[in-house]
mmCIF file of C-alpha atoms in Angstrom:
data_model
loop_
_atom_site.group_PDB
_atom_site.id
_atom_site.type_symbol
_atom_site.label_atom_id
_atom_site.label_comp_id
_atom_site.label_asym_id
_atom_site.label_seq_id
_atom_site.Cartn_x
_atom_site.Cartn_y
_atom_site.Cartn_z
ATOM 1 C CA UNK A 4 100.494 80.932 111.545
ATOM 2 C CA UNK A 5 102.831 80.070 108.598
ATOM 3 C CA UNK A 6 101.822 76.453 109.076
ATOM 4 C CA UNK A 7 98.417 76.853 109.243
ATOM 5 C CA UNK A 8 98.549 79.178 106.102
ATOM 6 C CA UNK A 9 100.642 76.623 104.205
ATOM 7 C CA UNK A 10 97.682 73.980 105.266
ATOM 8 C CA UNK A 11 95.090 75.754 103.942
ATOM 9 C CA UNK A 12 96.336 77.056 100.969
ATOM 10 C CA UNK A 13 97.599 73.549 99.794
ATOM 11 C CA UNK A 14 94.625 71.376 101.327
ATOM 12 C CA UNK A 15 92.482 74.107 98.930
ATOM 13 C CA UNK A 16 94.588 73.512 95.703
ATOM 14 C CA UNK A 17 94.350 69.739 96.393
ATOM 15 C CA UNK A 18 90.957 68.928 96.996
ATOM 16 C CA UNK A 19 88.502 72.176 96.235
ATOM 17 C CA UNK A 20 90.417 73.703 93.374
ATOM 18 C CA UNK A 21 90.219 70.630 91.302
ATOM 19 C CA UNK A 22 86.733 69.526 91.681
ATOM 20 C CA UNK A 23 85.536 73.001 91.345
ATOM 21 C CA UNK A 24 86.961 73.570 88.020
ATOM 22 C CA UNK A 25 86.488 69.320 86.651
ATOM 23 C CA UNK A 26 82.643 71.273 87.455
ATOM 24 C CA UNK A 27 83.224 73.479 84.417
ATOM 25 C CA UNK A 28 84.213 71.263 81.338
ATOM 26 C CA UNK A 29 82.179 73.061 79.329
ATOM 27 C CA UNK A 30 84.091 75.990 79.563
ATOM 28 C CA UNK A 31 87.663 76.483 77.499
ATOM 29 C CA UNK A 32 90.775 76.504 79.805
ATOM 30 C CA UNK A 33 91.309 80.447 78.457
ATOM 31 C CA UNK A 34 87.995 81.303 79.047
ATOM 32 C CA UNK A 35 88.169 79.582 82.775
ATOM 33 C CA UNK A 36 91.324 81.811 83.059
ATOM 34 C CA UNK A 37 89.789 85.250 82.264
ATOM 35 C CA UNK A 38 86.773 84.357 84.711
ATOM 36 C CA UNK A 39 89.405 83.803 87.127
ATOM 37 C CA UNK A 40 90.882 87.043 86.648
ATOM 38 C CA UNK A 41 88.263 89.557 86.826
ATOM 39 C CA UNK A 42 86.426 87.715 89.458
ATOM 40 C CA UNK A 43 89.713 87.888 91.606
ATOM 41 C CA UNK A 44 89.741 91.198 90.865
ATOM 42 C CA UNK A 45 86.487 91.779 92.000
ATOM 43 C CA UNK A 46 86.636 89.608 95.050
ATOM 44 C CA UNK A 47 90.646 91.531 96.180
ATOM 45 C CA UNK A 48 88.484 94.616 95.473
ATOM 46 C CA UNK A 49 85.923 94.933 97.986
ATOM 47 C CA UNK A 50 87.962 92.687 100.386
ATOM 48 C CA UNK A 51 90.274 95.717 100.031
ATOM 49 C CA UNK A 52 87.444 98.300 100.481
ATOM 50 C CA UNK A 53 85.993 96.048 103.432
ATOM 51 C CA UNK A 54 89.519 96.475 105.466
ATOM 52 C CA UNK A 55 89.606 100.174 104.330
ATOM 53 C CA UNK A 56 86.176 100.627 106.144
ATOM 54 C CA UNK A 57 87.586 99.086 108.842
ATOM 55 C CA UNK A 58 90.697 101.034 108.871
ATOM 56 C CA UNK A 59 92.663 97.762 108.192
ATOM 57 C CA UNK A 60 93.547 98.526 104.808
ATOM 58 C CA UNK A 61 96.804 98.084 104.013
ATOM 59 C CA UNK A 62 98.907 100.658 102.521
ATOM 60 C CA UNK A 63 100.337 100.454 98.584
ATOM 61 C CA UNK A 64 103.358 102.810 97.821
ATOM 62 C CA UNK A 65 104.733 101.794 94.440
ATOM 63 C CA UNK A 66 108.389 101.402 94.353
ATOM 64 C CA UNK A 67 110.711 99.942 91.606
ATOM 65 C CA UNK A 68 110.958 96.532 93.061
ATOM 66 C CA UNK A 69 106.948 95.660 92.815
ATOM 67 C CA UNK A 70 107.785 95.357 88.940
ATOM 68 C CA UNK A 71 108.620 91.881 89.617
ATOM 69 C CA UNK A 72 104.911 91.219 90.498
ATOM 70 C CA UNK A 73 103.638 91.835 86.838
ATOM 71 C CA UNK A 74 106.506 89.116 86.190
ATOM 72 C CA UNK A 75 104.918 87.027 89.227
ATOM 73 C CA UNK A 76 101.587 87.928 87.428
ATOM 74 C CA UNK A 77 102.519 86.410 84.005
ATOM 75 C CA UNK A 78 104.109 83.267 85.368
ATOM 76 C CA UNK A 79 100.937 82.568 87.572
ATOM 77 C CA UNK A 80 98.674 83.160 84.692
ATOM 78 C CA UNK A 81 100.838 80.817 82.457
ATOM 79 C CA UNK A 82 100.967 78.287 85.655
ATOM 80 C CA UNK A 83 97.088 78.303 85.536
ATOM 81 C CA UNK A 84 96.393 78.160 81.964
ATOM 82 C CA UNK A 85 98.386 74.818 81.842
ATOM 83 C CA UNK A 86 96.999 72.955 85.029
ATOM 84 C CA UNK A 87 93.394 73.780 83.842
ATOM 85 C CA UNK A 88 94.248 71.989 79.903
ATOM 86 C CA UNK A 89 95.688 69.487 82.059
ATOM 87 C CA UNK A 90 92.547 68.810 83.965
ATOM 88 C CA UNK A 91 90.299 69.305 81.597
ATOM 89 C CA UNK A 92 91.450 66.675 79.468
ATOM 90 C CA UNK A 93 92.276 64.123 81.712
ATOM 91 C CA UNK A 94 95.689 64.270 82.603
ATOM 92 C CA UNK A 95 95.285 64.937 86.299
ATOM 93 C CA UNK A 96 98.080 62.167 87.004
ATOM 94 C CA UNK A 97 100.584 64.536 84.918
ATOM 95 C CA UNK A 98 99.414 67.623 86.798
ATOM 96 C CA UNK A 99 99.949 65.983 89.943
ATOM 97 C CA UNK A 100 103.406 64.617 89.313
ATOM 98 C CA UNK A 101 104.512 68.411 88.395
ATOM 99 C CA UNK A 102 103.768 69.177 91.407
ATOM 100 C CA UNK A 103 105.394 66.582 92.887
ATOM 101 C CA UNK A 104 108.457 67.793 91.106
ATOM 102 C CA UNK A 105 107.941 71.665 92.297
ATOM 103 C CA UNK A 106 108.657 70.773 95.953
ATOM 104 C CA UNK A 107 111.732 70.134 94.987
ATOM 105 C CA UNK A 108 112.536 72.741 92.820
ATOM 106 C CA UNK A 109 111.485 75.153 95.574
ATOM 107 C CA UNK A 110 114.154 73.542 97.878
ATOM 108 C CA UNK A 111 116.956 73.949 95.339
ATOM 109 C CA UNK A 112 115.620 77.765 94.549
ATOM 110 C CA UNK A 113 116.293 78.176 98.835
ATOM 111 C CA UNK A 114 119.545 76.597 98.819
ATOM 112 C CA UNK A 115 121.225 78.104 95.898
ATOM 113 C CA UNK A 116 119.145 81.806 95.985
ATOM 114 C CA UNK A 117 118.688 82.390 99.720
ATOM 115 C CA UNK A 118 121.176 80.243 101.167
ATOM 116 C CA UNK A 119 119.115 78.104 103.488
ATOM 117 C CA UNK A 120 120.351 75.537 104.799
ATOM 118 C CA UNK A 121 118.858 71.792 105.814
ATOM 119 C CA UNK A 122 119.528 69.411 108.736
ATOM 120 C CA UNK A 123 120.722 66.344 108.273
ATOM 121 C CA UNK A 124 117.033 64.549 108.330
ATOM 122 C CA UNK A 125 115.686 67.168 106.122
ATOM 123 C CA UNK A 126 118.223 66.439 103.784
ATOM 124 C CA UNK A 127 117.256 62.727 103.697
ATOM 125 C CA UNK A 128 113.765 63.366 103.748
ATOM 126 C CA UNK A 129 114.387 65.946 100.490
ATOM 127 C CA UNK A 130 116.792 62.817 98.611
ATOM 128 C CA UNK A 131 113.523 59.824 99.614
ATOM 129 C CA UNK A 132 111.331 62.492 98.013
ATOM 130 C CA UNK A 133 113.982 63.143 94.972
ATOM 131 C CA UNK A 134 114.457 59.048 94.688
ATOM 132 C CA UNK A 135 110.149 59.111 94.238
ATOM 133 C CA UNK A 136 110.192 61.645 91.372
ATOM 134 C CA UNK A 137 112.954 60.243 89.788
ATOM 135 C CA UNK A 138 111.292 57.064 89.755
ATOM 136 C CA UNK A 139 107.974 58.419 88.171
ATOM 137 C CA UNK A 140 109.922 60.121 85.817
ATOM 138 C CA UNK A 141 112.143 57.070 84.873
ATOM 139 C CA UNK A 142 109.067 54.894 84.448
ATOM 140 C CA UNK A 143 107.105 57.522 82.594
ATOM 141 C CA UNK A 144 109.734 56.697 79.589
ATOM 142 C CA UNK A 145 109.184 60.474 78.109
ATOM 143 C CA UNK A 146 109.842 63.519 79.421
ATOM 144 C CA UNK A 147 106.453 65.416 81.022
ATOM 145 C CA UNK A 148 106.779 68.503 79.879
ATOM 146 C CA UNK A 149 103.808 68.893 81.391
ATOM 147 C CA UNK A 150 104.505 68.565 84.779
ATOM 148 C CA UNK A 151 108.247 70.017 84.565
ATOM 149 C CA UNK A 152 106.654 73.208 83.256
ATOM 150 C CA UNK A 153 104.040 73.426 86.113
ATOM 151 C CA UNK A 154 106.696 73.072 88.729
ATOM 152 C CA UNK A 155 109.577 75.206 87.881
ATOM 153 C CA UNK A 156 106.756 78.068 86.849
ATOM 154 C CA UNK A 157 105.513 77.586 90.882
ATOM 155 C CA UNK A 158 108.695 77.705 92.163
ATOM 156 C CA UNK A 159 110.003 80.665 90.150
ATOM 157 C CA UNK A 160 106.766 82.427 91.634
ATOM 158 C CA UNK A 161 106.755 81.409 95.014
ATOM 159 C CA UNK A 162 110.403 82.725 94.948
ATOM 160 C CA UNK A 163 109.327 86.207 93.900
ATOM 161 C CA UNK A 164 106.662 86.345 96.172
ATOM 162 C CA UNK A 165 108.824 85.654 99.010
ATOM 163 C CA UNK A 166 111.781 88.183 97.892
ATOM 164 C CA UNK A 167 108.991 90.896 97.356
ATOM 165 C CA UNK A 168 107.768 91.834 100.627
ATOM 166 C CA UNK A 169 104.457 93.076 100.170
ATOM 167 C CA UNK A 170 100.761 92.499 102.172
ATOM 168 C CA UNK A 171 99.580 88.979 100.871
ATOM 169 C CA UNK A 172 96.074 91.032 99.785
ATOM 170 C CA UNK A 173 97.850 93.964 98.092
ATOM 171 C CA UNK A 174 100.528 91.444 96.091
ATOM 172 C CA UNK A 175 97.599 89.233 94.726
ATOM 173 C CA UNK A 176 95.965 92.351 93.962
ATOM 174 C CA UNK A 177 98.611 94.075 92.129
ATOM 175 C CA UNK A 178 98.884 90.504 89.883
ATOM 176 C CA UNK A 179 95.108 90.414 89.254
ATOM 177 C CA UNK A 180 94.879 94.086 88.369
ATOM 178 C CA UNK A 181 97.710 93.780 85.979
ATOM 179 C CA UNK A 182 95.979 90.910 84.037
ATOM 180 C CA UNK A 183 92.404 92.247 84.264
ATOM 181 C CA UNK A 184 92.968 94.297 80.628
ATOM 182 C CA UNK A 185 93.754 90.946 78.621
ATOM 183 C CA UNK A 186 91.001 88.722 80.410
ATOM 184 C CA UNK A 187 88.892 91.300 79.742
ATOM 185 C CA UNK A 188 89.858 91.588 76.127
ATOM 186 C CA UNK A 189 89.881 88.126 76.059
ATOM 187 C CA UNK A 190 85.704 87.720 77.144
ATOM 188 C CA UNK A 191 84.637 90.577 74.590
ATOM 189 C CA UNK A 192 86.297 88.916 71.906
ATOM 190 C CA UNK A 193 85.940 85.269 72.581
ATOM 191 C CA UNK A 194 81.832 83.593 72.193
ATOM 192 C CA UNK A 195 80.226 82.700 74.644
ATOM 193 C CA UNK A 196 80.168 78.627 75.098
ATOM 194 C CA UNK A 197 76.465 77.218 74.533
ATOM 195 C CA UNK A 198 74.439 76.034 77.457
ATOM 196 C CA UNK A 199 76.025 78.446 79.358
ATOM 197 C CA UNK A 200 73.216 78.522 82.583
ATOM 198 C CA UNK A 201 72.797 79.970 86.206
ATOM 199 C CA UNK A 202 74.974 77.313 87.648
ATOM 200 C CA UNK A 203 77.700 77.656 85.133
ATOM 201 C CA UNK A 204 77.671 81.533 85.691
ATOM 202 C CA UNK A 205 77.512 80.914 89.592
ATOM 203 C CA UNK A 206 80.872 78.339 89.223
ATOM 204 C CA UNK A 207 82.676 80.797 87.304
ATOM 205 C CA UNK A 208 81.953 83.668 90.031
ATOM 206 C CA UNK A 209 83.235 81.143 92.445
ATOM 207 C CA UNK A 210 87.032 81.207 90.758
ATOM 208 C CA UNK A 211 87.690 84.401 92.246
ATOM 209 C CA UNK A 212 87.378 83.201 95.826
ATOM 210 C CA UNK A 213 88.811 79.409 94.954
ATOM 211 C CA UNK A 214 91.892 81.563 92.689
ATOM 212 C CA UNK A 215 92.463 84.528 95.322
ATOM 213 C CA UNK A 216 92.004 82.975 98.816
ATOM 214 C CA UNK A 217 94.549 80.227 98.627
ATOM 215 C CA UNK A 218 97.008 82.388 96.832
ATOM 216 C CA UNK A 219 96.776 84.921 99.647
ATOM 217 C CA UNK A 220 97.163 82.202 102.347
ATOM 218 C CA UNK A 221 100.594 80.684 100.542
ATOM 219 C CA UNK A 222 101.536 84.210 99.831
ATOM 220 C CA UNK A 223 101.234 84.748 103.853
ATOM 221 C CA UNK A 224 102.632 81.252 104.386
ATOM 222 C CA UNK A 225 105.923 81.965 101.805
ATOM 223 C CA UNK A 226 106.946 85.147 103.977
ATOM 224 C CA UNK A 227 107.235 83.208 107.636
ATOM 225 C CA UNK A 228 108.344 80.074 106.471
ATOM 226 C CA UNK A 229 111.177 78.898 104.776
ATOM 227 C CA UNK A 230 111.282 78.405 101.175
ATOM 228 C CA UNK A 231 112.710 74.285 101.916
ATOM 229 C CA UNK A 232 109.822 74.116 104.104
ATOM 230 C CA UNK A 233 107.268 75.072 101.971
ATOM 231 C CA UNK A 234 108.400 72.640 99.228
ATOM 232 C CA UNK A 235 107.854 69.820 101.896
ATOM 233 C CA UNK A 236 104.533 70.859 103.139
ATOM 234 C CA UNK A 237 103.894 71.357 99.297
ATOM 235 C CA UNK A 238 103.627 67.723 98.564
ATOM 236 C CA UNK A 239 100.306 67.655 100.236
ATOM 237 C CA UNK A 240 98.739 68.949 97.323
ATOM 238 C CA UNK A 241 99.589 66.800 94.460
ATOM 239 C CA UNK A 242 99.092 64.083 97.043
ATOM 240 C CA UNK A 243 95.422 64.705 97.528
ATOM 241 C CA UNK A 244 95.333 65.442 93.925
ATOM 242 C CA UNK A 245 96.286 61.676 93.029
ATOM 243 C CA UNK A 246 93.851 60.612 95.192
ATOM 244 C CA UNK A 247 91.105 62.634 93.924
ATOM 245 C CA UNK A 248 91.965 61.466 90.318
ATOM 246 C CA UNK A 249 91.912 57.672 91.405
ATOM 247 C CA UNK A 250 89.604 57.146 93.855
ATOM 248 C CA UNK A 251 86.845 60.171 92.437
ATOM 249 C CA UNK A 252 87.537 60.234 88.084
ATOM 250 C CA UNK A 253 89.002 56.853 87.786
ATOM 251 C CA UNK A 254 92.115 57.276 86.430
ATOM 252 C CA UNK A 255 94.759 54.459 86.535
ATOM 253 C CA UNK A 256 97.602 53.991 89.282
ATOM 254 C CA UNK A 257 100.334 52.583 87.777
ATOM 255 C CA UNK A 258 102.702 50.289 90.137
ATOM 256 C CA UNK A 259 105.779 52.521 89.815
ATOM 257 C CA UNK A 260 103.475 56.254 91.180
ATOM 258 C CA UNK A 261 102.105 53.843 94.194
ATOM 259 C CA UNK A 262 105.998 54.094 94.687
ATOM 260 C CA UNK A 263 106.173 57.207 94.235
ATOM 261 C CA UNK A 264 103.385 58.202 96.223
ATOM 262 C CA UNK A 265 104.959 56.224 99.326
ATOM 263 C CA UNK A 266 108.637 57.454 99.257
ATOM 264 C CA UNK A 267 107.349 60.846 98.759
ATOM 265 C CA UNK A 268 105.260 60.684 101.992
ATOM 266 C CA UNK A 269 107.907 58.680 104.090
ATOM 267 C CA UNK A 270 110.228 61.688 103.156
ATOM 268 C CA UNK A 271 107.201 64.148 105.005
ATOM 269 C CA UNK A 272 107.267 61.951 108.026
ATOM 270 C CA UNK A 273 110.805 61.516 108.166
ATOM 271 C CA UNK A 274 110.855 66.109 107.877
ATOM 272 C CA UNK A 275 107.850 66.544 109.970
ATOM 273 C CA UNK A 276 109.793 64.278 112.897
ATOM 274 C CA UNK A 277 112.807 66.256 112.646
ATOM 275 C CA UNK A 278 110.749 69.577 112.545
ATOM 276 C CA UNK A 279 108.889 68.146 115.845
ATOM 277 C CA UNK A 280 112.243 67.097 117.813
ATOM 278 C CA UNK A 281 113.105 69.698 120.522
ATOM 279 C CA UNK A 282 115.916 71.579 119.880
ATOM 280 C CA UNK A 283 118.439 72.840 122.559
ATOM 281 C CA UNK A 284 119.086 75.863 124.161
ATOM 282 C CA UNK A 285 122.510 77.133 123.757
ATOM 283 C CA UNK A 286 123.095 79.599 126.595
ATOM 284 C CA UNK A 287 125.074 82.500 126.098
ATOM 285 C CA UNK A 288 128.228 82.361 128.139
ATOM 286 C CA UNK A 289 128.494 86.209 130.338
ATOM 287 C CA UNK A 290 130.883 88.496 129.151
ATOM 288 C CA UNK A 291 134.471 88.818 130.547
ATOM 289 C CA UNK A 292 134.600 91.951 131.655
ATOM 290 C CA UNK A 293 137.942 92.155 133.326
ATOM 291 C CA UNK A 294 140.522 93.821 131.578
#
């Protein structure tokens, strides 16, 4: 289930995320961002009152640890805010190559925070993957701040979303909640942008299920999996993300991210065929019991 969560969160931020919001240029990045909010709200809202009608609800007891998820809250909200400027004015490629770095990042965070350890494969697939950024970031001949911000921001959160053990539903629904004040300050003060129609408005609803569904599936993903394995299965996003801005906007592929783009997935293969070898069974040896 931790795979298939993983999928479908990063499959959503890859493809449907992207397009959904390239549909809203007309709308500021901050003004995207407080839709987001209160229509996550909204949406964790009766999702939560659905399950409670159900009797499926999940219980909330506050306790000193949740403080880190108005920290988790901030970050994401800063994460956001960035990757929809980026979009929005046509720097896709940069987006995408932050979160080509962030896989990484999230690997070093499991190493050096929660001590996980990596196979010998998994450690060359992580260095062909390292050898790809590097690359991009070599031939990019300034730093991009850009997409170094975006992925040490997701990493820091997906680590406190993994040390906080909380319901996937009730976590993304503490964040939201703790945000909703300053998007809605942020609407009642800000105007409204012009030509603002039915299908705009409609769009904008649909950020709270595009925002809160994936975050809930990599929220369920981050607590069964480990944190070096989501950073691998991570790539998949700015992968599709690359694509989308080539082969669907237009935008340029230089020589040296073509490079990129194929050490980076020979390092998946090359961890997806070491996650799909059999391992063996070490049996226990019985007890000596004579004395």
């Amino acid at each position: 289930m931790g795979l298939i969560y993983a999928l479908g969160a990063f499959l959503s931020w890859g493809l449907v995320v992207p397009v959904h919001f390239r549909l809203l240029d007309g709308v500021p990045a901050w003004g995207i961002l407080a839709h987001r909010i209160v229509w996550s709200s909204l949406f964790i809202a009766l999702l939560l009152l659905a399950l409670r009608v159900m009797r499926r609800a999940p219980r909330f007891t506050l306790e000193r640890r949740h403080a880190f998820l108005l920290l988790s809250a901030l970050i994401i909200a800063g994460n956001w805010s960035l990757y929809l400027w980026a979009v929005q004015n046509g720097r896709m490629l940069e987006a995408s190559l932050g979160y080509f770095i962030n896989p990484l990042v999230n690997v070093a965070l499991g190493a050096l925070v929660l001590r996980e350890t990596l196979r010998p494969l998994q450690l060359a697939a992580v260095a062909l993957a390292g050898v790809g950024v590097v690359a991009a970031v070599v031939a990019a001949g300034t730093l991009p701040w850009i997409a170094l911000a975006l992925a040490v921001s997701f990493a820091i959160y997906g680590l406190i979303r993994k040390l906080v053990p909380i319901d996937p539903i009730l976590g993304l629904g503490a964040e939201t909640f703790a945000l909703l004040p300053l998007a809605l300050a942020y609407l009642f003060v800000a105007p409204a942008p012009p030509g603002q129609g039915t299908g705009q408005w409609l769009l904008l609803m649909l950020t709270g299920i595009t925002t809160a569904v994936p975050l809930m599936w990599f929220a369920a993903a981050a607590s069964r999996l480990k944190l070096s394995t989501i950073g691998l299965m991570q790539y998949l996003s700015p992968s599709c993300l690359l694509l989308l801005s080539v082969l669907v906007y237009g935008e340029s592929l230089p020589p040296s991210r073509a490079l990129v783009f194929g050490l980076i997935w020979a390092g998946l293969a090359l961890y997806a065929l070491d996650a799909a070898r059999p391992r063996p069974v070490v049996a226990r040896q019985p007890e000596d019991c004579t004395g």
